Amino acid sequence: MTGGFWSSVGLRAGVPLLALVVCGCGSGGPEIASVSGRVTMDGKPLANATVVFIPENGRPAGATTDADGNYVLNFAQGRRGAIPGKNAIRISTQRDPTPGDENTKGIPGSKETIPPKYNAVSELSFDVEPKKRNVANFDLKSGG
């Protein structure tokens, strides 16, 4: 009989604990803030560029620009935004080719068309403000 009692006590104690683990305590991960913007090169929209925000501490967020150079950062698990604070920015057009299969078309690779000061040795940064819709526009220059 005692085994049954302790088993049911353990079960009752475990259910709320399991609920906390499954729901992730309501946090869903670190705090992030909305970030969107537009990337241009010499005043013209920069399409199909990868934009990456790299925080001082934590996971990077990234996006690909559309035909008009617009982007909205994606963090993780369907969450959009970036970690608040100072972020280093890298913008690149270099992309390895992606092979297709019977259901999808492959994506051709592309060469880097952006100067290194915007990607490999980036001079760009942006302070993401918490609890705010941040707009980060970047007008890159092709020369120099």
JSON list of C-alpha atoms in Angstrom, two decimals:
[
{"chain": "A", "resi": 1, "resn": "MET", "atom": "CA", "xyz": [0.00, 0.00, 0.00]},
{"chain": "A", "resi": 2, "resn": "THR", "atom": "CA", "xyz": [2.81, 2.41, 0.85]},
{"chain": "A", "resi": 3, "resn": "GLY", "atom": "CA", "xyz": [4.36, 1.89, -2.56]},
{"chain": "A", "resi": 4, "resn": "GLY", "atom": "CA", "xyz": [1.09, 3.00, -4.17]},
{"chain": "A", "resi": 5, "resn": "PHE", "atom": "CA", "xyz": [0.86, 6.05, -1.94]},
{"chain": "A", "resi": 6, "resn": "TRP", "atom": "CA", "xyz": [4.44, 7.19, -2.69]},
{"chain": "A", "resi": 7, "resn": "SER", "atom": "CA", "xyz": [3.98, 6.45, -6.37]},
{"chain": "A", "resi": 8, "resn": "SER", "atom": "CA", "xyz": [0.89, 8.67, -6.52]},
{"chain": "A", "resi": 9, "resn": "VAL", "atom": "CA", "xyz": [2.65, 11.44, -4.52]},
{"chain": "A", "resi": 10, "resn": "GLY", "atom": "CA", "xyz": [5.60, 11.27, -6.91]},
{"chain": "A", "resi": 11, "resn": "LEU", "atom": "CA", "xyz": [3.24, 11.40, -9.88]},
{"chain": "A", "resi": 12, "resn": "ARG", "atom": "CA", "xyz": [1.35, 14.41, -8.49]},
{"chain": "A", "resi": 13, "resn": "ALA", "atom": "CA", "xyz": [4.62, 16.23, -7.75]},
{"chain": "A", "resi": 14, "resn": "GLY", "atom": "CA", "xyz": [6.05, 15.35, -11.14]},
{"chain": "A", "resi": 15, "resn": "VAL", "atom": "CA", "xyz": [3.12, 16.62, -13.25]},
{"chain": "A", "resi": 16, "resn": "PRO", "atom": "CA", "xyz": [3.58, 20.32, -12.34]},
{"chain": "A", "resi": 17, "resn": "LEU", "atom": "CA", "xyz": [7.34, 19.97, -12.79]},
{"chain": "A", "resi": 18, "resn": "LEU", "atom": "CA", "xyz": [6.84, 18.39, -16.21]},
{"chain": "A", "resi": 19, "resn": "ALA", "atom": "CA", "xyz": [4.45, 21.22, -17.16]},
{"chain": "A", "resi": 20, "resn": "LEU", "atom": "CA", "xyz": [7.14, 23.79, -16.27]},
{"chain": "A", "resi": 21, "resn": "VAL", "atom": "CA", "xyz": [9.74, 21.97, -18.35]},
{"chain": "A", "resi": 22, "resn": "VAL", "atom": "CA", "xyz": [7.44, 21.62, -21.36]},
{"chain": "A", "resi": 23, "resn": "CYS", "atom": "CA", "xyz": [6.32, 25.24, -21.31]},
{"chain": "A", "resi": 24, "resn": "GLY", "atom": "CA", "xyz": [9.89, 26.47, -20.77]},
{"chain": "A", "resi": 25, "resn": "CYS", "atom": "CA", "xyz": [8.76, 28.57, -17.79]},
{"chain": "A", "resi": 26, "resn": "GLY", "atom": "CA", "xyz": [7.11, 30.98, -20.20]},
{"chain": "A", "resi": 27, "resn": "SER", "atom": "CA", "xyz": [10.38, 32.57, -21.30]},
{"chain": "A", "resi": 28, "resn": "GLY", "atom": "CA", "xyz": [10.77, 31.08, -24.77]},
{"chain": "A", "resi": 29, "resn": "GLY", "atom": "CA", "xyz": [14.47, 31.93, -24.67]},
{"chain": "A", "resi": 30, "resn": "PRO", "atom": "CA", "xyz": [16.36, 35.18, -24.26]},
{"chain": "A", "resi": 31, "resn": "GLU", "atom": "CA", "xyz": [14.72, 38.58, -24.62]},
{"chain": "A", "resi": 32, "resn": "ILE", "atom": "CA", "xyz": [14.85, 39.83, -28.19]},
{"chain": "A", "resi": 33, "resn": "ALA", "atom": "CA", "xyz": [13.69, 43.02, -29.88]},
{"chain": "A", "resi": 34, "resn": "SER", "atom": "CA", "xyz": [12.23, 43.55, -33.35]},
{"chain": "A", "resi": 35, "resn": "VAL", "atom": "CA", "xyz": [14.75, 44.59, -36.02]},
{"chain": "A", "resi": 36, "resn": "SER", "atom": "CA", "xyz": [14.05, 45.35, -39.66]},
{"chain": "A", "resi": 37, "resn": "GLY", "atom": "CA", "xyz": [15.57, 47.65, -42.24]},
{"chain": "A", "resi": 38, "resn": "ARG", "atom": "CA", "xyz": [16.83, 48.18, -45.74]},
{"chain": "A", "resi": 39, "resn": "VAL", "atom": "CA", "xyz": [20.23, 47.61, -47.31]},
{"chain": "A", "resi": 40, "resn": "THR", "atom": "CA", "xyz": [21.36, 49.66, -50.30]},
{"chain": "A", "resi": 41, "resn": "MET", "atom": "CA", "xyz": [24.64, 49.78, -52.23]},
{"chain": "A", "resi": 42, "resn": "ASP", "atom": "CA", "xyz": [25.49, 53.14, -53.73]},
{"chain": "A", "resi": 43, "resn": "GLY", "atom": "CA", "xyz": [21.87, 54.18, -53.19]},
{"chain": "A", "resi": 44, "resn": "LYS", "atom": "CA", "xyz": [20.34, 51.15, -54.97]},
{"chain": "A", "resi": 45, "resn": "PRO", "atom": "CA", "xyz": [18.52, 48.25, -53.21]},
{"chain": "A", "resi": 46, "resn": "LEU", "atom": "CA", "xyz": [20.80, 45.30, -52.48]},
{"chain": "A", "resi": 47, "resn": "ALA", "atom": "CA", "xyz": [18.81, 42.12, -53.18]},
{"chain": "A", "resi": 48, "resn": "ASN", "atom": "CA", "xyz": [19.65, 38.62, -51.88]},
{"chain": "A", "resi": 49, "resn": "ALA", "atom": "CA", "xyz": [22.23, 39.82, -49.36]},
{"chain": "A", "resi": 50, "resn": "THR", "atom": "CA", "xyz": [22.67, 38.07, -46.03]},
{"chain": "A", "resi": 51, "resn": "VAL", "atom": "CA", "xyz": [22.43, 40.38, -43.01]},
{"chain": "A", "resi": 52, "resn": "VAL", "atom": "CA", "xyz": [23.75, 39.05, -39.69]},
{"chain": "A", "resi": 53, "resn": "PHE", "atom": "CA", "xyz": [23.60, 40.79, -36.29]},
{"chain": "A", "resi": 54, "resn": "ILE", "atom": "CA", "xyz": [26.19, 39.41, -33.86]},
{"chain": "A", "resi": 55, "resn": "PRO", "atom": "CA", "xyz": [25.64, 40.44, -30.22]},
{"chain": "A", "resi": 56, "resn": "GLU", "atom": "CA", "xyz": [28.45, 40.79, -27.70]},
{"chain": "A", "resi": 57, "resn": "ASN", "atom": "CA", "xyz": [26.90, 37.86, -25.78]},
{"chain": "A", "resi": 58, "resn": "GLY", "atom": "CA", "xyz": [24.47, 35.38, -27.26]},
{"chain": "A", "resi": 59, "resn": "ARG", "atom": "CA", "xyz": [23.19, 33.94, -30.47]},
{"chain": "A", "resi": 60, "resn": "PRO", "atom": "CA", "xyz": [23.37, 35.86, -33.79]},
{"chain": "A", "resi": 61, "resn": "ALA", "atom": "CA", "xyz": [20.25, 36.74, -35.79]},
{"chain": "A", "resi": 62, "resn": "GLY", "atom": "CA", "xyz": [20.04, 36.91, -39.57]},
{"chain": "A", "resi": 63, "resn": "ALA", "atom": "CA", "xyz": [17.96, 37.54, -42.65]},
{"chain": "A", "resi": 64, "resn": "THR", "atom": "CA", "xyz": [18.15, 37.74, -46.43]},
{"chain": "A", "resi": 65, "resn": "THR", "atom": "CA", "xyz": [17.18, 40.94, -48.21]},
{"chain": "A", "resi": 66, "resn": "ASP", "atom": "CA", "xyz": [14.31, 40.92, -50.68]},
{"chain": "A", "resi": 67, "resn": "ALA", "atom": "CA", "xyz": [14.36, 42.51, -54.18]},
{"chain": "A", "resi": 68, "resn": "ASP", "atom": "CA", "xyz": [13.94, 45.98, -52.61]},
{"chain": "A", "resi": 69, "resn": "GLY", "atom": "CA", "xyz": [16.76, 45.43, -50.08]},
{"chain": "A", "resi": 70, "resn": "ASN", "atom": "CA", "xyz": [14.35, 45.03, -47.14]},
{"chain": "A", "resi": 71, "resn": "TYR", "atom": "CA", "xyz": [14.90, 42.51, -44.35]},
{"chain": "A", "resi": 72, "resn": "VAL", "atom": "CA", "xyz": [13.40, 41.36, -41.03]},
{"chain": "A", "resi": 73, "resn": "LEU", "atom": "CA", "xyz": [15.79, 39.58, -38.65]},
{"chain": "A", "resi": 74, "resn": "ASN", "atom": "CA", "xyz": [15.07, 35.99, -37.60]},
{"chain": "A", "resi": 75, "resn": "PHE", "atom": "CA", "xyz": [16.42, 34.82, -34.26]},
{"chain": "A", "resi": 76, "resn": "ALA", "atom": "CA", "xyz": [15.50, 31.16, -33.68]},
{"chain": "A", "resi": 77, "resn": "GLN", "atom": "CA", "xyz": [12.54, 28.82, -33.51]},
{"chain": "A", "resi": 78, "resn": "GLY", "atom": "CA", "xyz": [10.31, 31.15, -35.53]},
{"chain": "A", "resi": 79, "resn": "ARG", "atom": "CA", "xyz": [11.09, 34.18, -33.34]},
{"chain": "A", "resi": 80, "resn": "ARG", "atom": "CA", "xyz": [11.90, 37.42, -35.14]},
{"chain": "A", "resi": 81, "resn": "GLY", "atom": "CA", "xyz": [14.37, 39.96, -33.78]},
{"chain": "A", "resi": 82, "resn": "ALA", "atom": "CA", "xyz": [17.82, 40.22, -32.20]},
{"chain": "A", "resi": 83, "resn": "ILE", "atom": "CA", "xyz": [19.37, 40.32, -28.74]},
{"chain": "A", "resi": 84, "resn": "PRO", "atom": "CA", "xyz": [19.33, 43.89, -27.35]},
{"chain": "A", "resi": 85, "resn": "GLY", "atom": "CA", "xyz": [22.64, 45.71, -26.96]},
{"chain": "A", "resi": 86, "resn": "LYS", "atom": "CA", "xyz": [25.55, 46.43, -29.25]},
{"chain": "A", "resi": 87, "resn": "ASN", "atom": "CA", "xyz": [25.67, 44.14, -32.29]},
{"chain": "A", "resi": 88, "resn": "ALA", "atom": "CA", "xyz": [28.40, 43.79, -34.92]},
{"chain": "A", "resi": 89, "resn": "ILE", "atom": "CA", "xyz": [26.85, 43.66, -38.40]},
{"chain": "A", "resi": 90, "resn": "ARG", "atom": "CA", "xyz": [28.00, 41.58, -41.34]},
{"chain": "A", "resi": 91, "resn": "ILE", "atom": "CA", "xyz": [26.43, 41.93, -44.77]},
{"chain": "A", "resi": 92, "resn": "SER", "atom": "CA", "xyz": [27.41, 39.57, -47.57]},
{"chain": "A", "resi": 93, "resn": "THR", "atom": "CA", "xyz": [26.36, 38.46, -51.04]},
{"chain": "A", "resi": 94, "resn": "GLN", "atom": "CA", "xyz": [28.62, 35.39, -51.12]},
{"chain": "A", "resi": 95, "resn": "ARG", "atom": "CA", "xyz": [26.62, 32.19, -51.14]},
{"chain": "A", "resi": 96, "resn": "ASP", "atom": "CA", "xyz": [27.54, 28.57, -51.83]},
{"chain": "A", "resi": 97, "resn": "PRO", "atom": "CA", "xyz": [25.32, 26.78, -54.35]},
{"chain": "A", "resi": 98, "resn": "THR", "atom": "CA", "xyz": [22.51, 24.68, -52.92]},
{"chain": "A", "resi": 99, "resn": "PRO", "atom": "CA", "xyz": [21.70, 21.52, -54.88]},
{"chain": "A", "resi": 100, "resn": "GLY", "atom": "CA", "xyz": [18.08, 20.80, -55.69]},
{"chain": "A", "resi": 101, "resn": "ASP", "atom": "CA", "xyz": [16.27, 17.49, -55.64]},
{"chain": "A", "resi": 102, "resn": "GLU", "atom": "CA", "xyz": [13.20, 16.04, -57.33]},
{"chain": "A", "resi": 103, "resn": "ASN", "atom": "CA", "xyz": [10.95, 18.43, -55.37]},
{"chain": "A", "resi": 104, "resn": "THR", "atom": "CA", "xyz": [12.98, 21.65, -55.22]},
{"chain": "A", "resi": 105, "resn": "LYS", "atom": "CA", "xyz": [15.06, 23.70, -57.57]},
{"chain": "A", "resi": 106, "resn": "GLY", "atom": "CA", "xyz": [18.70, 24.29, -56.67]},
{"chain": "A", "resi": 107, "resn": "ILE", "atom": "CA", "xyz": [20.00, 27.75, -55.85]},
{"chain": "A", "resi": 108, "resn": "PRO", "atom": "CA", "xyz": [23.12, 28.91, -57.69]},
{"chain": "A", "resi": 109, "resn": "GLY", "atom": "CA", "xyz": [26.03, 30.29, -55.71]},
{"chain": "A", "resi": 110, "resn": "SER", "atom": "CA", "xyz": [27.07, 33.93, -55.86]},
{"chain": "A", "resi": 111, "resn": "LYS", "atom": "CA", "xyz": [30.34, 35.82, -55.43]},
{"chain": "A", "resi": 112, "resn": "GLU", "atom": "CA", "xyz": [31.00, 38.53, -52.87]},
{"chain": "A", "resi": 113, "resn": "THR", "atom": "CA", "xyz": [30.18, 41.95, -54.32]},
{"chain": "A", "resi": 114, "resn": "ILE", "atom": "CA", "xyz": [30.47, 43.88, -51.05]},
{"chain": "A", "resi": 115, "resn": "PRO", "atom": "CA", "xyz": [33.76, 45.34, -49.71]},
{"chain": "A", "resi": 116, "resn": "PRO", "atom": "CA", "xyz": [35.29, 43.47, -46.73]},
{"chain": "A", "resi": 117, "resn": "LYS", "atom": "CA", "xyz": [34.68, 46.44, -44.39]},
{"chain": "A", "resi": 118, "resn": "TYR", "atom": "CA", "xyz": [31.01, 45.41, -44.38]},
{"chain": "A", "resi": 119, "resn": "ASN", "atom": "CA", "xyz": [31.52, 41.66, -43.80]},
{"chain": "A", "resi": 120, "resn": "ALA", "atom": "CA", "xyz": [34.84, 39.86, -43.20]},
{"chain": "A", "resi": 121, "resn": "VAL", "atom": "CA", "xyz": [36.34, 42.84, -41.31]},
{"chain": "A", "resi": 122, "resn": "SER", "atom": "CA", "xyz": [33.10, 44.67, -40.68]},
{"chain": "A", "resi": 123, "resn": "GLU", "atom": "CA", "xyz": [33.10, 48.22, -39.34]},
{"chain": "A", "resi": 124, "resn": "LEU", "atom": "CA", "xyz": [29.31, 48.18, -39.00]},
{"chain": "A", "resi": 125, "resn": "SER", "atom": "CA", "xyz": [27.50, 48.06, -35.66]},
{"chain": "A", "resi": 126, "resn": "PHE", "atom": "CA", "xyz": [24.02, 48.77, -34.35]},
{"chain": "A", "resi": 127, "resn": "ASP", "atom": "CA", "xyz": [22.60, 49.16, -30.83]},
{"chain": "A", "resi": 128, "resn": "VAL", "atom": "CA", "xyz": [19.40, 47.12, -30.58]},
{"chain": "A", "resi": 129, "resn": "GLU", "atom": "CA", "xyz": [17.09, 48.76, -28.06]},
{"chain": "A", "resi": 130, "resn": "PRO", "atom": "CA", "xyz": [14.95, 46.44, -25.91]},
{"chain": "A", "resi": 131, "resn": "LYS", "atom": "CA", "xyz": [11.15, 46.50, -26.18]},
{"chain": "A", "resi": 132, "resn": "LYS", "atom": "CA", "xyz": [11.31, 48.66, -29.31]},
{"chain": "A", "resi": 133, "resn": "ARG", "atom": "CA", "xyz": [10.80, 48.23, -33.05]},
{"chain": "A", "resi": 134, "resn": "ASN", "atom": "CA", "xyz": [14.34, 48.90, -34.25]},
{"chain": "A", "resi": 135, "resn": "VAL", "atom": "CA", "xyz": [14.97, 50.07, -37.81]},
{"chain": "A", "resi": 136, "resn": "ALA", "atom": "CA", "xyz": [18.53, 49.50, -39.03]},
{"chain": "A", "resi": 137, "resn": "ASN", "atom": "CA", "xyz": [19.17, 50.81, -42.55]},
{"chain": "A", "resi": 138, "resn": "PHE", "atom": "CA", "xyz": [22.58, 50.40, -44.16]},
{"chain": "A", "resi": 139, "resn": "ASP", "atom": "CA", "xyz": [23.76, 52.35, -47.22]},
{"chain": "A", "resi": 140, "resn": "LEU", "atom": "CA", "xyz": [26.93, 50.63, -48.36]},
{"chain": "A", "resi": 141, "resn": "LYS", "atom": "CA", "xyz": [29.50, 52.11, -50.74]},
{"chain": "A", "resi": 142, "resn": "SER", "atom": "CA", "xyz": [31.07, 49.84, -53.37]},
{"chain": "A", "resi": 143, "resn": "GLY", "atom": "CA", "xyz": [34.37, 51.75, -53.64]},
{"chain": "A", "resi": 144, "resn": "GLY", "atom": "CA", "xyz": [37.27, 51.72, -51.19]}
]
